[in-house]
């Protein structure tokens, strides 16, 4: 076990596999809003662990530990399948279709059986959300720059079943660390999710606003949809709007919430 793992995340990780079996690993959904209209156009599924006392723990408390122990693919698979069922139920209830973002680890991409199971679940769970006739499916795969660049060639190859099926790709935490941008040229990316810390600092720092403008210009050139994370206030939203960011996510619009229904 890594020395960095805190005792809380160690306790959680010791229980994670059992929690997965017991249905105590759930998705919390956070809305994503179109800046121009204020309409909810998408949502992100975020993993939550519920301990034996019923207390809910956010992903940051256990995802890194789950990656180190190589069990994160099980969480990704669970959340993707739950989200497909949620999407299917919403369509069946006559709700306006939205995009459903799920976080995927490089670890999941190495488990071809689970990747195939997610695609099979999509085909069988929802013929209306995932019909062959519609090229663009509602499920969006979020992957971080770090995971892409650790293994760009393998990632591209293993990602192929998802992309061939018509799932779209979002780069998560864009601007959080890596300097190479070659993957923007190499992969069919649809969405850029702009790192939350940059967004949060934008109202107070001209340099940060200049960086965000640069990212927005680049995204415009590449025909990518931008999403600002950590939009926590009207003030941040105003700056994001002025820069021309397409969509926004953050506590200003709603916190991630576990729905009462099970999928
Ligand atoms: P992320 O994908 O960048 O997700 C955003 C994180 O910021 C989430 O924390 C979310 O709850 C939080 N957040 C949302 N809006 C705001 C805001 O306005 N202000 C602030 N300060 N925070 C906000 P969470 O849920 O703890 O997730 C942490 C990270 O864990 C995620 O970062 C993602 O990288 C990872 N993660 C979450 N769920 C999964 C999953 O199912 N699979 C994998 N592989 N990773 C996951
Ligand atoms: Ca994410």
PDB file of C-alpha atoms and ligand atoms in Angstrom:
ATOM      1  CA  UNK A   1       0.000   0.000   0.000  1.00  0.00           C
ATOM      2  CA  UNK A   2       1.231   3.517  -0.783  1.00  0.00           C
ATOM      3  CA  UNK A   3       2.549   5.520   2.133  1.00  0.00           C
ATOM      4  CA  UNK A   4       0.341   8.430   1.030  1.00  0.00           C
ATOM      5  CA  UNK A   5      -2.908   6.557   1.610  1.00  0.00           C
ATOM      6  CA  UNK A   6      -4.598   8.018   4.701  1.00  0.00           C
ATOM      7  CA  UNK A   7      -6.096   5.748   7.327  1.00  0.00           C
ATOM      8  CA  UNK A   8      -9.636   6.782   6.300  1.00  0.00           C
ATOM      9  CA  UNK A   9      -9.063   5.895   2.653  1.00  0.00           C
ATOM     10  CA  UNK A  10      -7.328   2.681   3.761  1.00  0.00           C
ATOM     11  CA  UNK A  11     -10.421   1.726   5.783  1.00  0.00           C
ATOM     12  CA  UNK A  12     -12.650   2.579   2.826  1.00  0.00           C
ATOM     13  CA  UNK A  13     -10.492   0.650   0.369  1.00  0.00           C
ATOM     14  CA  UNK A  14     -10.459  -2.409   2.659  1.00  0.00           C
ATOM     15  CA  UNK A  15     -14.270  -2.411   2.423  1.00  0.00           C
ATOM     16  CA  UNK A  16     -14.663  -1.323  -1.238  1.00  0.00           C
ATOM     17  CA  UNK A  17     -14.973  -4.744  -2.868  1.00  0.00           C
ATOM     18  CA  UNK A  18     -17.626  -5.789  -0.333  1.00  0.00           C
ATOM     19  CA  UNK A  19     -19.356  -2.420  -0.778  1.00  0.00           C
ATOM     20  CA  UNK A  20     -19.472  -2.995  -4.541  1.00  0.00           C
ATOM     21  CA  UNK A  21     -21.205  -6.340  -3.944  1.00  0.00           C
ATOM     22  CA  UNK A  22     -23.575  -4.808  -1.348  1.00  0.00           C
ATOM     23  CA  UNK A  23     -24.639  -1.910  -3.584  1.00  0.00           C
ATOM     24  CA  UNK A  24     -22.903   0.638  -1.324  1.00  0.00           C
ATOM     25  CA  UNK A  25     -20.932   2.157  -4.205  1.00  0.00           C
ATOM     26  CA  UNK A  26     -23.322   4.533  -5.912  1.00  0.00           C
ATOM     27  CA  UNK A  27     -23.289   7.313  -8.476  1.00  0.00           C
ATOM     28  CA  UNK A  28     -24.064  10.871  -7.427  1.00  0.00           C
ATOM     29  CA  UNK A  29     -25.179  13.029 -10.354  1.00  0.00           C
ATOM     30  CA  UNK A  30     -24.236  16.679 -10.802  1.00  0.00           C
ATOM     31  CA  UNK A  31     -25.952  18.882 -13.420  1.00  0.00           C
ATOM     32  CA  UNK A  32     -24.091  20.542 -16.297  1.00  0.00           C
ATOM     33  CA  UNK A  33     -25.692  23.682 -17.705  1.00  0.00           C
ATOM     34  CA  UNK A  34     -25.525  25.413 -21.083  1.00  0.00           C
ATOM     35  CA  UNK A  35     -24.198  28.893 -20.239  1.00  0.00           C
ATOM     36  CA  UNK A  36     -26.200  30.763 -22.896  1.00  0.00           C
ATOM     37  CA  UNK A  37     -29.604  29.303 -21.985  1.00  0.00           C
ATOM     38  CA  UNK A  38     -29.199  28.089 -18.381  1.00  0.00           C
ATOM     39  CA  UNK A  39     -30.683  24.774 -19.494  1.00  0.00           C
ATOM     40  CA  UNK A  40     -29.432  21.495 -17.964  1.00  0.00           C
ATOM     41  CA  UNK A  41     -27.890  19.736 -20.965  1.00  0.00           C
ATOM     42  CA  UNK A  42     -25.862  17.036 -19.247  1.00  0.00           C
ATOM     43  CA  UNK A  43     -24.827  15.513 -15.934  1.00  0.00           C
ATOM     44  CA  UNK A  44     -21.712  13.860 -14.523  1.00  0.00           C
ATOM     45  CA  UNK A  45     -21.738  10.611 -12.547  1.00  0.00           C
ATOM     46  CA  UNK A  46     -19.383  10.798  -9.533  1.00  0.00           C
ATOM     47  CA  UNK A  47     -18.603   7.738  -7.404  1.00  0.00           C
ATOM     48  CA  UNK A  48     -19.754   7.671  -3.785  1.00  0.00           C
ATOM     49  CA  UNK A  49     -18.933   5.071  -1.133  1.00  0.00           C
ATOM     50  CA  UNK A  50     -21.508   4.500   1.604  1.00  0.00           C
ATOM     51  CA  UNK A  51     -19.973   3.059   4.770  1.00  0.00           C
ATOM     52  CA  UNK A  52     -21.637   0.484   7.023  1.00  0.00           C
ATOM     53  CA  UNK A  53     -23.064   3.306   9.183  1.00  0.00           C
ATOM     54  CA  UNK A  54     -24.682   4.860   6.107  1.00  0.00           C
ATOM     55  CA  UNK A  55     -22.279   7.799   5.850  1.00  0.00           C
ATOM     56  CA  UNK A  56     -21.569   8.909   2.267  1.00  0.00           C
ATOM     57  CA  UNK A  57     -17.921   9.521   1.217  1.00  0.00           C
ATOM     58  CA  UNK A  58     -16.958  11.468  -1.946  1.00  0.00           C
ATOM     59  CA  UNK A  59     -14.690  10.002  -4.616  1.00  0.00           C
ATOM     60  CA  UNK A  60     -11.634  12.020  -3.616  1.00  0.00           C
ATOM     61  CA  UNK A  61     -11.519   9.995  -0.374  1.00  0.00           C
ATOM     62  CA  UNK A  62     -11.005   6.655  -2.136  1.00  0.00           C
ATOM     63  CA  UNK A  63     -10.470   6.817  -5.920  1.00  0.00           C
ATOM     64  CA  UNK A  64      -6.699   7.231  -5.714  1.00  0.00           C
ATOM     65  CA  UNK A  65      -6.443   4.276  -3.328  1.00  0.00           C
ATOM     66  CA  UNK A  66      -8.718   2.230  -5.609  1.00  0.00           C
ATOM     67  CA  UNK A  67      -6.404   3.081  -8.544  1.00  0.00           C
ATOM     68  CA  UNK A  68      -3.337   2.000  -6.574  1.00  0.00           C
ATOM     69  CA  UNK A  69      -5.015  -1.271  -5.614  1.00  0.00           C
ATOM     70  CA  UNK A  70      -6.225  -1.767  -9.190  1.00  0.00           C
ATOM     71  CA  UNK A  71      -9.888  -2.072  -8.320  1.00  0.00           C
ATOM     72  CA  UNK A  72     -10.982   1.250  -9.825  1.00  0.00           C
ATOM     73  CA  UNK A  73     -12.138  -0.529 -13.024  1.00  0.00           C
ATOM     74  CA  UNK A  74     -14.876  -2.193 -10.970  1.00  0.00           C
ATOM     75  CA  UNK A  75     -16.144   1.220  -9.833  1.00  0.00           C
ATOM     76  CA  UNK A  76     -16.000   2.640 -13.384  1.00  0.00           C
ATOM     77  CA  UNK A  77     -17.913  -0.369 -14.715  1.00  0.00           C
ATOM     78  CA  UNK A  78     -20.589  -0.095 -12.006  1.00  0.00           C
ATOM     79  CA  UNK A  79     -21.121   3.635 -12.533  1.00  0.00           C
ATOM     80  CA  UNK A  80     -21.210   3.339 -16.334  1.00  0.00           C
ATOM     81  CA  UNK A  81     -23.835   0.553 -16.194  1.00  0.00           C
ATOM     82  CA  UNK A  82     -25.940   2.387 -13.564  1.00  0.00           C
ATOM     83  CA  UNK A  83     -25.780   5.537 -15.677  1.00  0.00           C
ATOM     84  CA  UNK A  84     -26.918   3.695 -18.814  1.00  0.00           C
ATOM     85  CA  UNK A  85     -29.932   2.370 -16.869  1.00  0.00           C
ATOM     86  CA  UNK A  86     -30.670   5.857 -15.519  1.00  0.00           C
ATOM     87  CA  UNK A  87     -30.508   7.301 -19.027  1.00  0.00           C
ATOM     88  CA  UNK A  88     -32.829   4.561 -20.245  1.00  0.00           C
ATOM     89  CA  UNK A  89     -35.366   5.239 -17.444  1.00  0.00           C
ATOM     90  CA  UNK A  90     -35.321   8.979 -18.107  1.00  0.00           C
ATOM     91  CA  UNK A  91     -36.016   8.460 -21.806  1.00  0.00           C
ATOM     92  CA  UNK A  92     -38.792   5.970 -20.974  1.00  0.00           C
ATOM     93  CA  UNK A  93     -40.339   8.580 -18.642  1.00  0.00           C
ATOM     94  CA  UNK A  94     -40.438  11.058 -21.538  1.00  0.00           C
ATOM     95  CA  UNK A  95     -37.650  13.325 -20.235  1.00  0.00           C
ATOM     96  CA  UNK A  96     -35.714  15.476 -22.704  1.00  0.00           C
ATOM     97  CA  UNK A  97     -32.488  13.565 -23.546  1.00  0.00           C
ATOM     98  CA  UNK A  98     -29.288  14.895 -21.984  1.00  0.00           C
ATOM     99  CA  UNK A  99     -25.641  13.787 -22.168  1.00  0.00           C
ATOM    100  CA  UNK A 100     -24.404  11.535 -19.362  1.00  0.00           C
ATOM    101  CA  UNK A 101     -20.711  11.881 -18.473  1.00  0.00           C
ATOM    102  CA  UNK A 102     -18.867   9.053 -16.720  1.00  0.00           C
ATOM    103  CA  UNK A 103     -15.251   9.011 -15.475  1.00  0.00           C
ATOM    104  CA  UNK A 104     -13.173   6.200 -16.883  1.00  0.00           C
ATOM    105  CA  UNK A 105      -9.740   5.104 -15.652  1.00  0.00           C
ATOM    106  CA  UNK A 106      -6.911   3.721 -17.790  1.00  0.00           C
ATOM    107  CA  UNK A 107      -7.362   0.634 -15.615  1.00  0.00           C
ATOM    108  CA  UNK A 108     -10.866   0.039 -17.032  1.00  0.00           C
ATOM    109  CA  UNK A 109      -9.599   0.346 -20.592  1.00  0.00           C
ATOM    110  CA  UNK A 110      -7.258  -2.568 -19.948  1.00  0.00           C
ATOM    111  CA  UNK A 111     -10.215  -4.792 -18.968  1.00  0.00           C
ATOM    112  CA  UNK A 112     -11.699  -5.513 -22.376  1.00  0.00           C
ATOM    113  CA  UNK A 113     -14.367  -7.799 -20.908  1.00  0.00           C
ATOM    114  CA  UNK A 114     -15.743  -4.926 -18.812  1.00  0.00           C
ATOM    115  CA  UNK A 115     -15.549  -2.469 -21.720  1.00  0.00           C
ATOM    116  CA  UNK A 116     -17.549  -4.960 -23.814  1.00  0.00           C
ATOM    117  CA  UNK A 117     -20.023  -5.453 -20.950  1.00  0.00           C
ATOM    118  CA  UNK A 118     -20.670  -1.689 -20.789  1.00  0.00           C
ATOM    119  CA  UNK A 119     -21.381  -1.657 -24.538  1.00  0.00           C
ATOM    120  CA  UNK A 120     -23.618  -4.750 -24.256  1.00  0.00           C
ATOM    121  CA  UNK A 121     -25.489  -3.090 -21.373  1.00  0.00           C
ATOM    122  CA  UNK A 122     -26.018  -0.005 -23.542  1.00  0.00           C
ATOM    123  CA  UNK A 123     -27.426  -2.074 -26.404  1.00  0.00           C
ATOM    124  CA  UNK A 124     -29.738  -4.226 -24.283  1.00  0.00           C
ATOM    125  CA  UNK A 125     -30.809  -1.625 -21.695  1.00  0.00           C
ATOM    126  CA  UNK A 126     -31.921   1.059 -24.025  1.00  0.00           C
ATOM    127  CA  UNK A 127     -32.790   0.651 -27.657  1.00  0.00           C
ATOM    128  CA  UNK A 128     -34.160   4.196 -27.733  1.00  0.00           C
ATOM    129  CA  UNK A 129     -31.069   5.829 -26.188  1.00  0.00           C
ATOM    130  CA  UNK A 130     -28.524   3.753 -28.065  1.00  0.00           C
ATOM    131  CA  UNK A 131     -30.085   2.919 -31.443  1.00  0.00           C
ATOM    132  CA  UNK A 132     -27.707   1.948 -34.199  1.00  0.00           C
ATOM    133  CA  UNK A 133     -29.240   4.622 -36.407  1.00  0.00           C
ATOM    134  CA  UNK A 134     -28.032   7.454 -34.128  1.00  0.00           C
ATOM    135  CA  UNK A 135     -24.305   8.009 -34.495  1.00  0.00           C
ATOM    136  CA  UNK A 136     -24.020  10.167 -31.367  1.00  0.00           C
ATOM    137  CA  UNK A 137     -24.907   8.249 -28.202  1.00  0.00           C
ATOM    138  CA  UNK A 138     -25.777  10.006 -24.898  1.00  0.00           C
ATOM    139  CA  UNK A 139     -22.974   8.415 -22.840  1.00  0.00           C
ATOM    140  CA  UNK A 140     -19.744  10.473 -22.722  1.00  0.00           C
ATOM    141  CA  UNK A 141     -16.436   9.045 -21.530  1.00  0.00           C
ATOM    142  CA  UNK A 142     -14.334  11.393 -19.373  1.00  0.00           C
ATOM    143  CA  UNK A 143     -10.642  10.677 -19.234  1.00  0.00           C
ATOM    144  CA  UNK A 144      -7.842  12.764 -17.720  1.00  0.00           C
ATOM    145  CA  UNK A 145      -4.778  14.101 -19.538  1.00  0.00           C
ATOM    146  CA  UNK A 146      -2.575  12.099 -17.160  1.00  0.00           C
ATOM    147  CA  UNK A 147      -4.190   8.813 -18.122  1.00  0.00           C
ATOM    148  CA  UNK A 148      -4.058   9.554 -21.845  1.00  0.00           C
ATOM    149  CA  UNK A 149      -0.442  10.531 -21.921  1.00  0.00           C
ATOM    150  CA  UNK A 150       0.797   7.711 -19.763  1.00  0.00           C
ATOM    151  CA  UNK A 151      -0.149   5.449 -22.622  1.00  0.00           C
ATOM    152  CA  UNK A 152      -1.486   7.313 -25.640  1.00  0.00           C
ATOM    153  CA  UNK A 153      -1.127   4.495 -28.197  1.00  0.00           C
ATOM    154  CA  UNK A 154      -2.634   1.812 -26.003  1.00  0.00           C
ATOM    155  CA  UNK A 155      -5.370   4.194 -24.856  1.00  0.00           C
ATOM    156  CA  UNK A 156      -6.269   4.980 -28.463  1.00  0.00           C
ATOM    157  CA  UNK A 157      -6.411   1.316 -29.428  1.00  0.00           C
ATOM    158  CA  UNK A 158      -8.420   0.185 -26.413  1.00  0.00           C
ATOM    159  CA  UNK A 159     -10.706   3.207 -26.642  1.00  0.00           C
ATOM    160  CA  UNK A 160     -11.709   2.169 -30.155  1.00  0.00           C
ATOM    161  CA  UNK A 161     -14.740   0.002 -29.169  1.00  0.00           C
ATOM    162  CA  UNK A 162     -16.255   2.920 -27.225  1.00  0.00           C
ATOM    163  CA  UNK A 163     -15.624   5.391 -30.038  1.00  0.00           C
ATOM    164  CA  UNK A 164     -16.741   3.008 -32.794  1.00  0.00           C
ATOM    165  CA  UNK A 165     -19.990   2.518 -30.867  1.00  0.00           C
ATOM    166  CA  UNK A 166     -20.583   6.291 -30.959  1.00  0.00           C
ATOM    167  CA  UNK A 167     -19.713   7.295 -27.402  1.00  0.00           C
ATOM    168  CA  UNK A 168     -18.129  10.731 -27.236  1.00  0.00           C
ATOM    169  CA  UNK A 169     -14.923  11.645 -25.451  1.00  0.00           C
ATOM    170  CA  UNK A 170     -14.267  14.411 -22.908  1.00  0.00           C
ATOM    171  CA  UNK A 171     -10.849  15.460 -21.631  1.00  0.00           C
ATOM    172  CA  UNK A 172     -11.152  15.965 -17.881  1.00  0.00           C
ATOM    173  CA  UNK A 173      -9.211  18.534 -15.800  1.00  0.00           C
ATOM    174  CA  UNK A 174      -7.838  20.196 -18.945  1.00  0.00           C
ATOM    175  CA  UNK A 175      -4.969  22.494 -17.994  1.00  0.00           C
ATOM    176  CA  UNK A 176      -4.062  20.690 -14.790  1.00  0.00           C
ATOM    177  CA  UNK A 177      -0.554  19.556 -15.599  1.00  0.00           C
ATOM    178  CA  UNK A 178       0.622  18.107 -18.866  1.00  0.00           C
ATOM    179  CA  UNK A 179       2.216  20.294 -21.506  1.00  0.00           C
ATOM    180  CA  UNK A 180       1.876  18.060 -24.557  1.00  0.00           C
ATOM    181  CA  UNK A 181      -1.284  18.774 -26.496  1.00  0.00           C
ATOM    182  CA  UNK A 182      -0.668  16.200 -29.233  1.00  0.00           C
ATOM    183  CA  UNK A 183      -3.532  14.034 -28.033  1.00  0.00           C
ATOM    184  CA  UNK A 184      -5.900  16.824 -29.146  1.00  0.00           C
ATOM    185  CA  UNK A 185      -4.726  16.056 -32.675  1.00  0.00           C
ATOM    186  CA  UNK A 186      -4.674  12.263 -32.243  1.00  0.00           C
ATOM    187  CA  UNK A 187      -8.019  11.557 -30.586  1.00  0.00           C
ATOM    188  CA  UNK A 188     -11.601  12.372 -31.625  1.00  0.00           C
ATOM    189  CA  UNK A 189     -12.378  14.602 -28.656  1.00  0.00           C
ATOM    190  CA  UNK A 190     -15.750  16.358 -28.356  1.00  0.00           C
ATOM    191  CA  UNK A 191     -15.560  18.071 -24.932  1.00  0.00           C
ATOM    192  CA  UNK A 192     -12.842  19.896 -22.968  1.00  0.00           C
ATOM    193  CA  UNK A 193     -13.539  20.136 -19.238  1.00  0.00           C
ATOM    194  CA  UNK A 194     -11.534  23.078 -17.921  1.00  0.00           C
ATOM    195  CA  UNK A 195      -9.750  22.487 -14.626  1.00  0.00           C
ATOM    196  CA  UNK A 196     -11.784  23.812 -11.698  1.00  0.00           C
ATOM    197  CA  UNK A 197      -8.985  25.696  -9.904  1.00  0.00           C
ATOM    198  CA  UNK A 198      -8.380  27.845 -13.009  1.00  0.00           C
ATOM    199  CA  UNK A 199     -12.087  28.626 -13.254  1.00  0.00           C
ATOM    200  CA  UNK A 200     -12.367  29.471  -9.559  1.00  0.00           C
ATOM    201  CA  UNK A 201      -9.424  31.910  -9.732  1.00  0.00           C
ATOM    202  CA  UNK A 202     -10.597  33.602 -12.950  1.00  0.00           C
ATOM    203  CA  UNK A 203     -12.585  36.508 -11.390  1.00  0.00           C
ATOM    204  CA  UNK A 204      -9.559  37.647  -9.372  1.00  0.00           C
ATOM    205  CA  UNK A 205      -6.604  37.127 -11.727  1.00  0.00           C
ATOM    206  CA  UNK A 206      -6.162  38.688 -15.180  1.00  0.00           C
ATOM    207  CA  UNK A 207      -3.482  36.112 -16.073  1.00  0.00           C
ATOM    208  CA  UNK A 208      -5.858  33.251 -15.363  1.00  0.00           C
ATOM    209  CA  UNK A 209      -8.562  34.902 -17.474  1.00  0.00           C
ATOM    210  CA  UNK A 210      -6.025  35.203 -20.314  1.00  0.00           C
ATOM    211  CA  UNK A 211      -5.258  31.473 -20.029  1.00  0.00           C
ATOM    212  CA  UNK A 212      -8.969  30.645 -20.136  1.00  0.00           C
ATOM    213  CA  UNK A 213      -9.452  32.871 -23.203  1.00  0.00           C
ATOM    214  CA  UNK A 214      -6.567  31.025 -24.884  1.00  0.00           C
ATOM    215  CA  UNK A 215      -8.161  27.656 -24.081  1.00  0.00           C
ATOM    216  CA  UNK A 216     -11.526  28.864 -25.406  1.00  0.00           C
ATOM    217  CA  UNK A 217      -9.920  30.114 -28.662  1.00  0.00           C
ATOM    218  CA  UNK A 218      -8.113  26.795 -29.117  1.00  0.00           C
ATOM    219  CA  UNK A 219     -11.322  24.859 -28.449  1.00  0.00           C
ATOM    220  CA  UNK A 220     -13.180  27.044 -30.944  1.00  0.00           C
ATOM    221  CA  UNK A 221     -10.570  26.319 -33.626  1.00  0.00           C
ATOM    222  CA  UNK A 222     -10.846  22.586 -32.952  1.00  0.00           C
ATOM    223  CA  UNK A 223     -14.643  22.666 -32.767  1.00  0.00           C
ATOM    224  CA  UNK A 224     -14.699  21.388 -29.176  1.00  0.00           C
ATOM    225  CA  UNK A 225     -17.395  22.089 -26.584  1.00  0.00           C
ATOM    226  CA  UNK A 226     -15.858  23.622 -23.443  1.00  0.00           C
ATOM    227  CA  UNK A 227     -17.125  22.951 -19.914  1.00  0.00           C
ATOM    228  CA  UNK A 228     -15.997  25.087 -16.960  1.00  0.00           C
ATOM    229  CA  UNK A 229     -15.771  23.150 -13.692  1.00  0.00           C
ATOM    230  CA  UNK A 230     -16.090  24.607 -10.159  1.00  0.00           C
ATOM    231  CA  UNK A 231     -18.529  27.359 -11.114  1.00  0.00           C
ATOM    232  CA  UNK A 232     -19.451  28.171  -7.532  1.00  0.00           C
ATOM    233  CA  UNK A 233     -21.038  31.622  -7.839  1.00  0.00           C
ATOM    234  CA  UNK A 234     -22.775  34.111 -10.134  1.00  0.00           C
ATOM    235  CA  UNK A 235     -19.488  36.051 -10.217  1.00  0.00           C
ATOM    236  CA  UNK A 236     -17.573  33.075 -11.657  1.00  0.00           C
ATOM    237  CA  UNK A 237     -20.427  32.364 -14.060  1.00  0.00           C
ATOM    238  CA  UNK A 238     -20.253  35.970 -15.365  1.00  0.00           C
ATOM    239  CA  UNK A 239     -16.544  35.575 -16.149  1.00  0.00           C
ATOM    240  CA  UNK A 240     -17.103  32.184 -17.783  1.00  0.00           C
ATOM    241  CA  UNK A 241     -19.898  33.685 -19.912  1.00  0.00           C
ATOM    242  CA  UNK A 242     -17.726  36.630 -20.935  1.00  0.00           C
ATOM    243  CA  UNK A 243     -14.946  34.269 -22.050  1.00  0.00           C
ATOM    244  CA  UNK A 244     -17.448  32.327 -24.132  1.00  0.00           C
ATOM    245  CA  UNK A 245     -17.280  28.942 -22.380  1.00  0.00           C
ATOM    246  CA  UNK A 246     -20.095  26.731 -23.674  1.00  0.00           C
ATOM    247  CA  UNK A 247     -21.228  24.729 -20.650  1.00  0.00           C
ATOM    248  CA  UNK A 248     -20.688  25.034 -16.879  1.00  0.00           C
ATOM    249  CA  UNK A 249     -20.729  22.749 -13.841  1.00  0.00           C
ATOM    250  CA  UNK A 250     -20.359  23.480 -10.151  1.00  0.00           C
ATOM    251  CA  UNK A 251     -22.037  24.103  -6.808  1.00  0.00           C
ATOM    252  CA  UNK A 252     -23.735  27.241  -8.218  1.00  0.00           C
ATOM    253  CA  UNK A 253     -26.029  24.944 -10.231  1.00  0.00           C
ATOM    254  CA  UNK A 254     -26.180  21.963  -7.897  1.00  0.00           C
ATOM    255  CA  UNK A 255     -24.123  19.527  -5.856  1.00  0.00           C
ATOM    256  CA  UNK A 256     -23.691  15.893  -6.854  1.00  0.00           C
ATOM    257  CA  UNK A 257     -26.664  13.947  -5.481  1.00  0.00           C
ATOM    258  CA  UNK A 258     -27.392  10.246  -5.164  1.00  0.00           C
ATOM    259  CA  UNK A 259     -30.842   9.622  -6.650  1.00  0.00           C
ATOM    260  CA  UNK A 260     -33.323   7.715  -4.470  1.00  0.00           C
ATOM    261  CA  UNK A 261     -33.979   5.093  -7.141  1.00  0.00           C
ATOM    262  CA  UNK A 262     -31.576   2.190  -7.804  1.00  0.00           C
ATOM    263  CA  UNK A 263     -30.642   1.209 -11.332  1.00  0.00           C
TER     264      UNK A 263
HETATM  265  P1  LIG B   1     -13.426  15.372 -11.253  1.00  0.00           P
HETATM  266  O1  LIG B   1     -13.853  14.441 -12.332  1.00  0.00           O
HETATM  267  O2  LIG B   1     -12.618  16.557 -11.637  1.00  0.00           O
HETATM  268  O3  LIG B   1     -14.763  15.782 -10.517  1.00  0.00           O
HETATM  269  C1  LIG B   1     -14.989  17.019  -9.924  1.00  0.00           C
HETATM  270  C2  LIG B   1     -14.887  16.976  -8.419  1.00  0.00           C
HETATM  271  O4  LIG B   1     -15.160  18.275  -7.923  1.00  0.00           O
HETATM  272  C3  LIG B   1     -15.897  16.064  -7.761  1.00  0.00           C
HETATM  273  O5  LIG B   1     -15.323  15.566  -6.540  1.00  0.00           O
HETATM  274  C4  LIG B   1     -17.060  16.999  -7.453  1.00  0.00           C
HETATM  275  O6  LIG B   1     -17.860  16.557  -6.375  1.00  0.00           O
HETATM  276  C5  LIG B   1     -16.309  18.257  -7.089  1.00  0.00           C
HETATM  277  N1  LIG B   1     -17.046  19.486  -7.411  1.00  0.00           N
HETATM  278  C6  LIG B   1     -18.094  19.661  -8.261  1.00  0.00           C
HETATM  279  N2  LIG B   1     -18.466  20.959  -8.321  1.00  0.00           N
HETATM  280  C7  LIG B   1     -17.629  21.634  -7.492  1.00  0.00           C
HETATM  281  C8  LIG B   1     -17.499  23.020  -7.117  1.00  0.00           C
HETATM  282  O7  LIG B   1     -18.226  23.907  -7.576  1.00  0.00           O
HETATM  283  N3  LIG B   1     -16.487  23.316  -6.237  1.00  0.00           N
HETATM  284  C9  LIG B   1     -15.654  22.376  -5.721  1.00  0.00           C
HETATM  285  N4  LIG B   1     -14.712  22.770  -4.861  1.00  0.00           N
HETATM  286  N5  LIG B   1     -15.745  21.069  -6.040  1.00  0.00           N
HETATM  287  C10 LIG B   1     -16.716  20.701  -6.918  1.00  0.00           C
HETATM  288  P2  LIG B   1     -15.422  14.022  -6.195  1.00  0.00           P
HETATM  289  O8  LIG B   1     -16.788  13.521  -6.474  1.00  0.00           O
HETATM  290  O9  LIG B   1     -14.867  13.816  -4.815  1.00  0.00           O
HETATM  291  O10 LIG B   1     -14.461  13.370  -7.268  1.00  0.00           O
HETATM  292  C11 LIG B   1     -13.063  13.539  -7.212  1.00  0.00           C
HETATM  293  C12 LIG B   1     -12.410  12.925  -8.411  1.00  0.00           C
HETATM  294  O11 LIG B   1     -12.534  11.508  -8.372  1.00  0.00           O
HETATM  295  C13 LIG B   1     -13.073  13.317  -9.741  1.00  0.00           C
HETATM  296  O12 LIG B   1     -12.589  14.575 -10.133  1.00  0.00           O
HETATM  297  C14 LIG B   1     -12.645  12.185 -10.642  1.00  0.00           C
HETATM  298  O13 LIG B   1     -11.335  12.409 -11.143  1.00  0.00           O
HETATM  299  C15 LIG B   1     -12.602  11.019  -9.697  1.00  0.00           C
HETATM  300  N6  LIG B   1     -13.816  10.195  -9.841  1.00  0.00           N
HETATM  301  C16 LIG B   1     -15.083  10.420  -9.390  1.00  0.00           C
HETATM  302  N7  LIG B   1     -15.908   9.404  -9.724  1.00  0.00           N
HETATM  303  C17 LIG B   1     -15.146   8.517 -10.428  1.00  0.00           C
HETATM  304  C18 LIG B   1     -15.419   7.256 -11.062  1.00  0.00           C
HETATM  305  O14 LIG B   1     -16.552   6.739 -11.075  1.00  0.00           O
HETATM  306  N8  LIG B   1     -14.367   6.648 -11.679  1.00  0.00           N
HETATM  307  C19 LIG B   1     -13.109   7.192 -11.706  1.00  0.00           C
HETATM  308  N9  LIG B   1     -12.134   6.515 -12.342  1.00  0.00           N
HETATM  309  N10 LIG B   1     -12.818   8.365 -11.138  1.00  0.00           N
HETATM  310  C20 LIG B   1     -13.819   9.011 -10.507  1.00  0.00           C
HETATM  311 CA1  LIG B   2     -14.756  14.253 -14.228  1.00  0.00          CA
END
